[in-house]
């Protein structure tokens, strides 16, 4: 008997969360396959795209290969394809890889930037709603500032060194915060006075961050940006964009070649002719159970909606926001009701499920404003830690220890130019070569300690000192070779503490403990075998547990 398909269209926050939850809940049900369809073979952490666009992190930081996320989920099949339409009567999803029948369908195709029809935005501006767009901005800013530094004409020079962000919502504010920090790096690279690189934020309404109920938080964000040289212009409605700059409603102009539009979000345009009832921003309206609504206001029994595709107003919390938690709440509601349709539980409304932990808006890596739980409003360093906690919480929900590990490394230990909450003081990108002499010294110490135990006699060696001597030889040899430095450094600490407990305190024990801790920061890669072995092991064990990443997937036509 062929299996029935539960199809999820879109591998964004809502789609990945729904597929993971369905996979877990249907693990014991052998009659169903979950098919996840997306035009990319990877999940993009959309809320961190501003970090890629401003060169704070590498592009792979916000990408998680779908194979890595679902390799252990044998009831999930991946398909890299574009969706052309939905035949509701035949229950078929039409894709560029063929037609896929479905028993249940979740539409979570995501959103796109909304320029409200402003002339010239698409031709002469940039948008930030995909990995491709973030990379385009990344390259454009670097190249344009570099050219501007070499431009002698003062008018052209100012135009090329002016960066404008339209929109002061979460995306626009976070992007501007990153530009504040990137400006320092660009100025140093191209030998510019930092003030020559002008940052301008444009907002059509009278205030910034309009979604913040606590205006004190918005005021703090405003003050931080202005104190760091951002020209914030409210009541500035952009009416057109051309190759030389921006025109405003009052007829004034701003000369720039770098305009990034973040002023609005709407649903993907290709869903507009799929025969649903559409709400604000072209999103599909849904009922209390997240079932899609048709033109005649009837609920589709087999189709559910989540993420930026969804238009729904909750009775208690208002419209579902275009945030990660908004997508998660809608996806969870959809999954609960799909399971109820299959006879596995009872129905629940969005109101029954909804839970918001809060949000945080980072203004670069050093400053954040956050509103958490029941109106706990904080700013600064602790708010920044809260934002990282929110991101890690999402990864924990999709059960990806790999993602948690790499997120932590990328945000705290792999950052350059001091662009992390600790201003680079804990970055591991410092030259580990300078820890090599310490590593070698510790290696020689442990070998000499092991050889010294040989003088205690055969009986003592085997019955009292044998295990310690063996460990000392292993640790000493490994540290000299620079092989498995991190675990051997940990063993070195344990040996030192054990010697302290047996023989009493000596200052040498502090040296051994702190020295061992110091060399655990990758010193085995400085003239050591870890330079070759660790990446190889990461590759082997990564593929063993997470599979091998591919440029596209087609697991349903095997």
Coordinates of C-alpha atoms in Angstrom, one line a residue:
X1 CA 0.0 0.0 0.0
X2 CA 1.6 3.3 -1.0
X3 CA 2.3 5.8 1.7
X4 CA 0.3 9.0 2.0
X5 CA 2.1 12.3 1.7
X6 CA 2.0 15.3 4.0
X7 CA 3.6 18.0 1.9
X8 CA 5.3 21.1 3.4
X9 CA 6.0 23.8 0.8
X10 CA 8.8 26.1 2.0
X11 CA 11.8 25.4 4.1
X12 CA 11.8 28.6 6.1
X13 CA 11.2 28.9 9.8
X14 CA 7.6 27.7 9.6
X15 CA 8.2 25.0 7.1
X16 CA 11.3 23.5 8.9
X17 CA 9.6 23.7 12.3
X18 CA 6.4 22.0 10.9
X19 CA 8.4 19.2 9.1
X20 CA 10.4 18.5 12.3
X21 CA 7.4 18.4 14.5
X22 CA 5.4 16.2 12.0
X23 CA 8.4 13.8 11.7
X24 CA 8.6 13.4 15.5
X25 CA 4.8 13.0 16.0
X26 CA 4.5 10.5 13.1
X27 CA 7.6 8.5 13.9
X28 CA 5.6 5.4 14.8
X29 CA 3.1 5.9 11.9
X30 CA 4.5 4.0 8.9
X31 CA 1.7 5.1 6.5
X32 CA 2.9 8.7 6.0
X33 CA 5.8 10.4 4.4
X34 CA 6.6 14.1 5.0
X35 CA 7.8 15.8 1.9
X36 CA 9.6 19.1 2.3
X37 CA 9.8 21.2 -0.9
X38 CA 11.9 24.3 -1.4
X39 CA 13.7 25.8 -4.4
X40 CA 16.9 25.8 -2.3
X41 CA 18.7 22.8 -0.7
X42 CA 19.2 24.8 2.5
X43 CA 17.4 26.6 5.2
X44 CA 18.2 30.3 5.6
X45 CA 18.1 31.9 9.0
X46 CA 16.4 35.0 7.6
X47 CA 16.6 37.2 10.7
X48 CA 20.4 37.1 10.5
X49 CA 20.8 38.1 6.8
X50 CA 21.9 41.6 7.9
X51 CA 25.0 40.1 9.4
X52 CA 25.9 38.5 6.0
X53 CA 25.2 41.7 4.1
X54 CA 27.5 43.7 6.3
X55 CA 30.4 41.1 6.3
X56 CA 30.1 40.4 10.0
X57 CA 29.7 36.6 9.4
X58 CA 30.4 34.3 6.5
X59 CA 27.4 33.4 4.3
X60 CA 27.3 29.8 5.6
X61 CA 26.5 31.1 9.1
X62 CA 22.9 31.6 8.1
X63 CA 22.6 28.5 6.0
X64 CA 21.7 25.1 7.3
X65 CA 21.7 22.3 4.7
X66 CA 18.4 20.4 4.8
X67 CA 20.2 17.1 4.7
X68 CA 22.0 18.1 7.9
X69 CA 18.7 19.0 9.6
X70 CA 16.7 15.9 8.5
X71 CA 19.3 13.2 8.0
X72 CA 18.1 11.4 11.1
X73 CA 14.5 11.8 10.2
X74 CA 13.8 8.9 7.9
X75 CA 10.2 9.8 7.3
X76 CA 11.1 13.1 5.7
X77 CA 11.9 13.3 2.0
X78 CA 13.5 16.4 0.5
X79 CA 12.7 17.9 -2.9
X80 CA 14.6 20.8 -4.4
X81 CA 12.1 22.3 -6.8
X82 CA 9.9 25.3 -7.5
X83 CA 6.1 25.0 -6.9
X84 CA 4.0 26.1 -9.9
X85 CA 0.6 25.6 -8.3
X86 CA -1.9 23.7 -6.2
X87 CA -4.8 21.6 -7.6
X88 CA -7.1 21.6 -4.6
X89 CA -9.7 19.2 -6.2
X90 CA -7.1 16.6 -7.1
X91 CA -4.9 17.3 -4.1
X92 CA -1.8 17.7 -6.1
X93 CA 1.1 20.1 -5.8
X94 CA 2.6 20.9 -9.2
X95 CA 6.4 21.4 -9.2
X96 CA 9.2 21.7 -11.6
X97 CA 10.1 18.1 -10.7
X98 CA 6.6 16.8 -11.4
X99 CA 3.3 16.5 -9.6
X100 CA 3.2 15.5 -5.9
X101 CA 0.0 14.1 -4.5
X102 CA -0.8 15.1 -0.9
X103 CA -3.1 14.0 1.9
X104 CA -2.4 17.2 3.9
X105 CA -0.6 20.3 2.7
X106 CA 1.2 23.1 4.6
X107 CA 1.9 26.3 2.7
X108 CA 4.8 28.2 4.2
X109 CA 6.4 29.7 1.2
X110 CA 7.7 32.8 3.0
X111 CA 7.6 36.4 1.9
X112 CA 9.4 39.0 -0.1
X113 CA 10.2 42.7 0.2
X114 CA 7.3 45.1 -0.5
X115 CA 8.4 48.3 -2.3
X116 CA 4.7 49.5 -2.6
X117 CA 5.3 50.1 -6.3
X118 CA 7.9 52.8 -5.7
X119 CA 9.5 53.6 -9.1
X120 CA 13.1 52.6 -9.5
X121 CA 13.5 50.5 -6.3
X122 CA 14.0 47.2 -8.1
X123 CA 16.2 48.7 -10.9
X124 CA 18.4 50.9 -8.7
X125 CA 18.0 49.7 -5.1
X126 CA 18.6 46.6 -3.1
X127 CA 16.3 44.4 -1.0
X128 CA 17.2 42.1 1.9
X129 CA 14.9 39.1 1.8
X130 CA 17.1 36.3 0.6
X131 CA 20.6 34.9 0.7
X132 CA 21.2 36.1 -2.9
X133 CA 20.2 39.6 -2.0
X134 CA 22.4 39.7 1.1
X135 CA 25.4 38.6 -1.0
X136 CA 24.6 41.3 -3.6
X137 CA 24.6 44.0 -0.9
X138 CA 27.7 42.6 0.7
X139 CA 29.7 42.8 -2.6
X140 CA 28.1 46.2 -3.7
X141 CA 29.0 48.0 -0.4
X142 CA 32.5 46.8 -0.5
X143 CA 33.1 47.7 -4.1
X144 CA 31.3 51.0 -4.1
X145 CA 33.1 52.3 -0.9
X146 CA 36.4 51.1 -2.4
X147 CA 35.7 53.1 -5.6
X148 CA 34.5 56.1 -3.7
X149 CA 37.7 56.2 -1.7
X150 CA 39.6 56.6 -5.1
X151 CA 37.2 59.1 -6.5
X152 CA 38.5 62.7 -6.6
X153 CA 35.3 64.5 -7.7
X154 CA 33.8 65.6 -4.3
X155 CA 30.2 65.2 -5.6
X156 CA 30.7 61.7 -6.9
X157 CA 32.8 60.8 -3.9
X158 CA 30.0 61.8 -1.4
X159 CA 27.4 59.9 -3.5
X160 CA 29.5 56.7 -3.5
X161 CA 30.2 57.0 0.2
X162 CA 26.6 57.4 1.2
X163 CA 24.6 54.4 2.3
X164 CA 20.9 54.7 2.8
X165 CA 18.4 52.3 4.4
X166 CA 14.7 52.8 3.8
X167 CA 12.6 51.5 6.7
X168 CA 13.2 51.6 10.4
X169 CA 11.6 48.3 11.3
X170 CA 13.5 45.3 12.8
X171 CA 15.3 44.6 9.5
X172 CA 16.3 48.2 8.7
X173 CA 17.4 48.9 12.3
X174 CA 19.5 45.8 12.6
X175 CA 21.1 46.4 9.2
X176 CA 21.9 49.9 10.1
X177 CA 23.5 48.7 13.3
X178 CA 25.7 46.4 11.4
X179 CA 26.7 49.2 9.0
X180 CA 27.8 51.3 12.0
X181 CA 30.4 48.6 12.8
X182 CA 31.3 47.8 9.2
X183 CA 32.0 51.5 8.6
X184 CA 35.0 51.3 10.9
X185 CA 36.4 48.3 9.0
X186 CA 35.8 49.9 5.6
X187 CA 37.3 53.2 6.7
X188 CA 40.5 51.4 7.9
X189 CA 40.7 49.2 4.8
X190 CA 40.4 52.1 2.3
X191 CA 42.2 54.8 4.3
X192 CA 39.1 56.9 4.8
X193 CA 38.0 59.2 7.6
X194 CA 35.2 57.2 9.1
X195 CA 32.9 60.3 8.9
X196 CA 33.2 60.3 5.2
X197 CA 31.1 57.2 5.0
X198 CA 27.6 58.6 5.6
X199 CA 24.8 56.4 7.0
X200 CA 21.3 57.6 6.5
X201 CA 18.1 55.9 7.8
X202 CA 14.8 57.0 6.1
X203 CA 11.4 56.5 7.6
X204 CA 8.1 57.6 6.2
X205 CA 6.3 57.8 9.6
X206 CA 7.1 60.2 12.5
X207 CA 9.0 57.7 14.6
X208 CA 11.2 54.6 14.2
X209 CA 10.6 51.0 15.3
X210 CA 6.8 51.5 15.2
X211 CA 6.1 47.9 16.3
X212 CA 7.7 48.6 19.7
X213 CA 4.9 49.3 22.2
X214 CA 7.5 50.6 24.7
X215 CA 8.7 53.8 23.1
X216 CA 11.5 54.1 25.7
X217 CA 13.2 51.1 23.9
X218 CA 12.7 52.9 20.5
X219 CA 14.2 56.1 22.0
X220 CA 17.2 54.1 23.2
X221 CA 17.7 52.6 19.8
X222 CA 17.3 56.1 18.2
X223 CA 19.8 57.6 20.6
X224 CA 22.4 54.8 20.1
X225 CA 22.3 55.2 16.3
X226 CA 22.5 59.0 16.3
X227 CA 25.4 58.9 18.8
X228 CA 27.2 56.7 16.3
X229 CA 26.8 59.0 13.4
X230 CA 23.6 57.8 11.8
X231 CA 21.5 60.5 10.1
X232 CA 17.9 59.4 10.9
X233 CA 15.3 61.2 8.9
X234 CA 11.6 60.6 9.9
X235 CA 8.7 61.8 7.9
X236 CA 10.7 61.1 4.8
X237 CA 8.7 59.3 2.2
X238 CA 10.6 58.0 -0.8
X239 CA 8.7 58.6 -4.1
X240 CA 11.3 57.4 -6.6
X241 CA 14.8 56.0 -7.0
X242 CA 17.2 56.4 -9.9
X243 CA 20.9 55.7 -10.6
X244 CA 22.0 58.9 -8.9
X245 CA 19.9 58.8 -5.8
X246 CA 16.5 59.2 -4.0
X247 CA 13.7 61.6 -4.5
X248 CA 11.4 62.4 -1.6
X249 CA 7.7 63.5 -1.4
X250 CA 8.7 67.2 -0.8
X251 CA 10.9 67.1 -3.9
X252 CA 14.3 67.0 -2.1
X253 CA 17.0 64.6 -3.1
X254 CA 19.6 62.4 -1.5
X255 CA 22.5 61.4 -3.7
X256 CA 23.6 57.8 -3.2
X257 CA 24.3 54.6 -5.1
X258 CA 23.6 52.4 -2.2
X259 CA 19.9 52.2 -1.2
X260 CA 18.7 49.2 0.7
X261 CA 14.9 48.9 0.9
X262 CA 13.5 47.2 4.1
X263 CA 10.2 49.1 4.4
X264 CA 7.7 46.3 3.9
X265 CA 7.0 42.6 3.6
X266 CA 4.5 40.8 1.5
X267 CA 3.7 37.2 0.5
X268 CA 5.4 35.6 -2.4
X269 CA 3.7 36.9 -5.5
X270 CA 3.4 33.5 -7.2
X271 CA 0.7 32.3 -4.8
X272 CA -1.7 35.1 -5.9
X273 CA -3.5 32.9 -8.5
X274 CA -3.8 29.7 -6.4
X275 CA -7.5 30.4 -5.6
X276 CA -7.4 31.4 -1.9
X277 CA -8.7 34.3 -0.1
X278 CA -6.0 36.9 0.4
X279 CA -5.4 39.4 3.1
X280 CA -2.9 42.2 3.7
X281 CA 0.3 41.9 1.7
X282 CA -1.2 39.2 -0.5
X283 CA -1.1 36.6 2.3
X284 CA -3.5 33.7 2.5
X285 CA -6.2 34.1 5.1
X286 CA -6.7 31.3 7.5
X287 CA -9.3 30.2 10.1
X288 CA -8.6 29.6 13.8
X289 CA -7.1 26.2 13.0
X290 CA -4.7 27.6 10.4
X291 CA -6.7 26.1 7.6
X292 CA -6.4 28.1 4.4
X293 CA -9.6 30.0 3.4
X294 CA -11.0 29.9 -0.2
X295 CA -12.6 32.6 -2.2
X296 CA -16.0 31.7 -0.9
X297 CA -14.8 32.0 2.7
X298 CA -14.9 28.3 3.3
X299 CA -12.0 26.6 5.0
X300 CA -9.9 24.1 3.0
X301 CA -10.0 20.8 4.9
X302 CA -6.6 19.6 3.7
X303 CA -4.5 22.8 3.3
X304 CA -2.9 24.7 6.2
X305 CA -0.9 28.0 6.3
X306 CA 2.1 29.2 8.3
X307 CA 4.9 31.8 8.3
X308 CA 4.9 34.9 6.1
X309 CA 2.3 33.2 3.9
X310 CA -0.3 33.5 6.6
X311 CA -2.8 36.3 7.3
X312 CA -4.6 35.8 10.6
X313 CA -5.7 38.0 13.4
X314 CA -5.8 36.4 16.9
X315 CA -8.6 37.5 19.2
X316 CA -6.2 38.2 22.1
X317 CA -2.8 39.0 20.6
X318 CA -3.8 40.6 17.3
X319 CA -2.3 39.9 13.9
X320 CA 0.3 37.1 13.7
X321 CA 3.6 39.0 13.4
X322 CA 6.2 38.2 10.7
X323 CA 8.6 36.9 13.3
X324 CA 10.2 33.6 14.0
X325 CA 7.8 32.9 16.9
X326 CA 4.9 34.0 14.8
X327 CA 5.9 31.4 12.2
X328 CA 6.5 28.7 14.9
X329 CA 3.1 29.3 16.6
X330 CA 1.2 29.0 13.3
X331 CA 3.2 25.9 12.2
X332 CA 2.6 24.2 15.6
X333 CA -1.2 25.0 15.3
X334 CA -1.3 23.6 11.8
X335 CA 0.6 20.4 12.8
X336 CA -1.7 19.8 15.9
X337 CA -4.7 20.0 13.7
X338 CA -3.3 17.9 10.9
X339 CA -2.6 15.2 13.5
X340 CA -6.2 15.7 14.7
X341 CA -7.4 15.1 11.1
X342 CA -5.5 11.8 11.1
X343 CA -7.1 10.8 14.4
X344 CA -4.0 11.5 16.5
X345 CA -5.2 14.1 19.1
X346 CA -7.8 16.8 19.3
X347 CA -8.1 20.2 17.5
X348 CA -6.7 23.4 18.9
X349 CA -7.1 27.0 17.8
X350 CA -4.2 29.4 17.4
X351 CA -5.3 31.1 20.6
X352 CA -4.9 27.8 22.5
X353 CA -1.3 27.3 21.2
X354 CA 0.1 30.8 20.9
X355 CA 3.0 31.7 23.1
X356 CA 5.4 34.6 22.7
X357 CA 8.7 34.8 24.6
X358 CA 9.5 38.3 23.3
X359 CA 11.9 39.7 20.8
X360 CA 15.2 41.5 20.6
X361 CA 16.5 44.1 18.0
X362 CA 20.2 44.1 17.7
X363 CA 21.9 47.3 16.6
X364 CA 25.2 45.8 15.7
X365 CA 26.9 43.3 17.8
X366 CA 27.4 45.5 20.8
X367 CA 24.0 46.9 21.6
X368 CA 20.5 45.5 21.6
X369 CA 17.0 46.5 22.8
X370 CA 14.7 43.7 23.9
X371 CA 11.1 43.2 25.2
X372 CA 10.8 39.8 26.9
X373 CA 8.0 37.7 28.3
X374 CA 5.6 40.0 30.2
X375 CA 7.0 43.4 29.3
X376 CA 10.5 42.9 30.7
X377 CA 12.3 45.6 28.8
X378 CA 16.1 45.7 28.7
X379 CA 18.9 47.1 26.6
X380 CA 22.6 46.8 26.1
X381 CA 24.7 43.7 26.7
X382 CA 22.1 41.6 28.5
X383 CA 19.6 42.3 25.8
X384 CA 22.2 41.1 23.3
X385 CA 22.6 37.9 25.2
X386 CA 18.8 37.5 25.2
X387 CA 18.8 37.8 21.4
X388 CA 21.4 35.0 21.1
X389 CA 19.3 32.9 23.5
X390 CA 16.2 33.4 21.4
X391 CA 18.1 32.2 18.3
X392 CA 19.6 29.2 20.1
X393 CA 16.1 28.4 21.4
X394 CA 14.8 28.0 17.8
X395 CA 17.7 25.7 17.0
X396 CA 16.9 23.6 20.1
X397 CA 13.3 23.4 18.9
X398 CA 14.3 21.9 15.6
X399 CA 16.7 19.5 17.4
X400 CA 19.9 20.6 15.8
X401 CA 22.9 20.4 18.1
X402 CA 25.1 20.9 15.1
X403 CA 23.4 24.3 14.4
X404 CA 23.7 25.3 18.1
X405 CA 27.5 24.5 18.1
X406 CA 28.2 26.4 14.9
X407 CA 26.0 29.3 15.8
X408 CA 28.0 29.7 19.0
X409 CA 31.3 29.5 17.3
X410 CA 30.3 32.0 14.5
X411 CA 28.8 34.6 16.8
X412 CA 31.3 34.5 19.6
X413 CA 34.6 32.8 18.6
X414 CA 35.0 33.2 14.8
X415 CA 34.2 36.9 14.5
X416 CA 36.7 39.4 13.2
X417 CA 37.3 43.1 14.0
X418 CA 35.8 42.8 17.5
X419 CA 32.3 42.3 16.1
X420 CA 30.8 40.2 18.9
X421 CA 29.2 41.1 22.3
X422 CA 32.6 40.8 24.0
X423 CA 34.2 43.1 21.4
X424 CA 36.4 40.3 20.1
X425 CA 38.1 39.5 23.4
X426 CA 37.1 35.8 23.2
X427 CA 37.6 35.4 19.4
X428 CA 39.6 32.4 18.5
X429 CA 40.8 34.0 15.2
X430 CA 43.9 35.2 17.0
X431 CA 47.1 33.5 15.9
X432 CA 47.2 30.2 17.8
X433 CA 50.9 29.8 16.7
X434 CA 51.9 31.7 19.9
X435 CA 50.4 29.0 22.1
X436 CA 52.6 26.4 20.4
X437 CA 55.6 26.8 22.8
X438 CA 53.4 26.4 25.8
X439 CA 51.8 23.3 24.3
X440 CA 55.3 21.8 23.7
X441 CA 56.4 22.7 27.2
X442 CA 53.4 21.0 28.8
X443 CA 54.0 17.9 26.5
X444 CA 57.7 17.7 27.7
X445 CA 56.6 18.1 31.3
X446 CA 54.1 15.2 31.2
X447 CA 56.6 12.9 29.5
X448 CA 59.2 13.7 32.1
X449 CA 56.6 13.1 34.8
X450 CA 55.8 9.7 33.4
X451 CA 59.5 8.8 33.1
X452 CA 60.1 9.9 36.7
X453 CA 57.5 7.4 37.8
X454 CA 59.6 4.6 36.3
X455 CA 62.1 5.1 39.2
X456 CA 59.4 4.1 41.7
X457 CA 59.9 0.4 41.0
X458 CA 58.1 -2.2 39.0
X459 CA 55.4 -2.9 41.6
X460 CA 54.6 0.7 42.2
X461 CA 54.7 1.4 38.5
X462 CA 52.0 -1.2 37.7
X463 CA 49.9 -1.1 40.8
X464 CA 50.1 2.5 42.0
X465 CA 51.4 4.7 39.3
X466 CA 50.6 2.7 36.2
X467 CA 47.5 4.4 35.1
X468 CA 48.8 7.8 35.8
X469 CA 52.1 7.1 34.0
X470 CA 50.2 5.8 31.0
X471 CA 48.0 8.9 30.8
X472 CA 51.0 11.2 31.3
X473 CA 52.8 9.5 28.4
X474 CA 49.7 9.8 26.1
X475 CA 49.1 13.4 27.1
X476 CA 52.7 14.4 26.7
X477 CA 53.2 12.7 23.3
X478 CA 49.9 14.0 22.0
X479 CA 50.7 17.6 23.0
X480 CA 54.1 17.5 21.4
X481 CA 52.6 16.2 18.2
X482 CA 49.7 18.6 18.4
X483 CA 47.2 15.8 18.1
X484 CA 43.8 15.9 19.8
X485 CA 44.9 18.9 21.8
X486 CA 41.5 19.8 23.2
X487 CA 40.7 16.5 24.9
X488 CA 44.3 16.0 26.0
X489 CA 44.3 19.5 27.5
X490 CA 41.2 18.4 29.5
X491 CA 43.0 15.2 30.6
X492 CA 46.0 17.4 31.6
X493 CA 43.8 19.5 33.8
X494 CA 42.3 16.3 35.4
X495 CA 45.8 14.9 36.1
X496 CA 47.0 18.2 37.6
X497 CA 43.9 18.3 39.9
X498 CA 44.5 14.7 40.9
X499 CA 48.1 15.4 41.7
X500 CA 47.0 18.4 43.8
X501 CA 44.6 16.3 45.7
X502 CA 47.2 13.5 46.4
X503 CA 50.3 15.6 47.0
X504 CA 49.0 18.9 48.3
X505 CA 49.0 22.3 46.7
X506 CA 52.0 23.6 44.7
X507 CA 52.2 26.6 42.4
X508 CA 53.1 24.2 39.6
X509 CA 49.5 22.9 39.7
X510 CA 48.1 26.3 38.9
X511 CA 50.6 26.5 35.9
X512 CA 49.5 23.1 34.7
X513 CA 45.7 23.8 35.0
X514 CA 45.8 27.3 33.4
X515 CA 48.4 26.3 30.8
X516 CA 46.3 23.3 29.8
X517 CA 43.2 25.5 29.5
X518 CA 45.1 28.0 27.3
X519 CA 46.3 25.4 24.8
X520 CA 42.7 24.1 24.3
X521 CA 42.0 27.1 22.1
X522 CA 43.1 25.3 18.9
X523 CA 46.8 25.4 19.6
X524 CA 47.2 21.9 18.0
X525 CA 46.7 23.6 14.6
X526 CA 49.9 25.7 15.1
X527 CA 52.6 23.4 13.8
X528 CA 50.6 20.4 14.9
X529 CA 48.7 17.4 13.5
X530 CA 45.3 18.8 14.5
X531 CA 45.7 21.1 11.5
X532 CA 45.0 18.1 9.3
X533 CA 43.2 15.7 11.6
X534 CA 40.4 17.8 13.2
X535 CA 38.9 19.0 9.8
X536 CA 39.0 15.4 8.6
X537 CA 37.3 14.1 11.7
X538 CA 34.7 16.9 11.5
X539 CA 34.0 15.9 7.9
X540 CA 33.8 12.1 8.6
X541 CA 31.6 12.4 11.8
X542 CA 29.5 15.2 10.3
X543 CA 28.6 13.0 7.3
X544 CA 28.0 10.0 9.5
X545 CA 25.5 11.8 11.6
X546 CA 24.1 14.5 9.3
X547 CA 24.7 13.1 5.8
X548 CA 26.3 14.9 2.9
X549 CA 25.1 18.3 1.8
X550 CA 23.9 18.5 -1.8
X551 CA 23.1 21.3 -4.2
X552 CA 19.5 20.0 -4.6
X553 CA 17.4 17.1 -3.4
X554 CA 15.0 14.7 -5.1
X555 CA 14.2 12.0 -2.7
X556 CA 10.7 11.2 -3.8
X557 CA 11.7 9.9 -7.3
X558 CA 14.2 7.3 -6.1

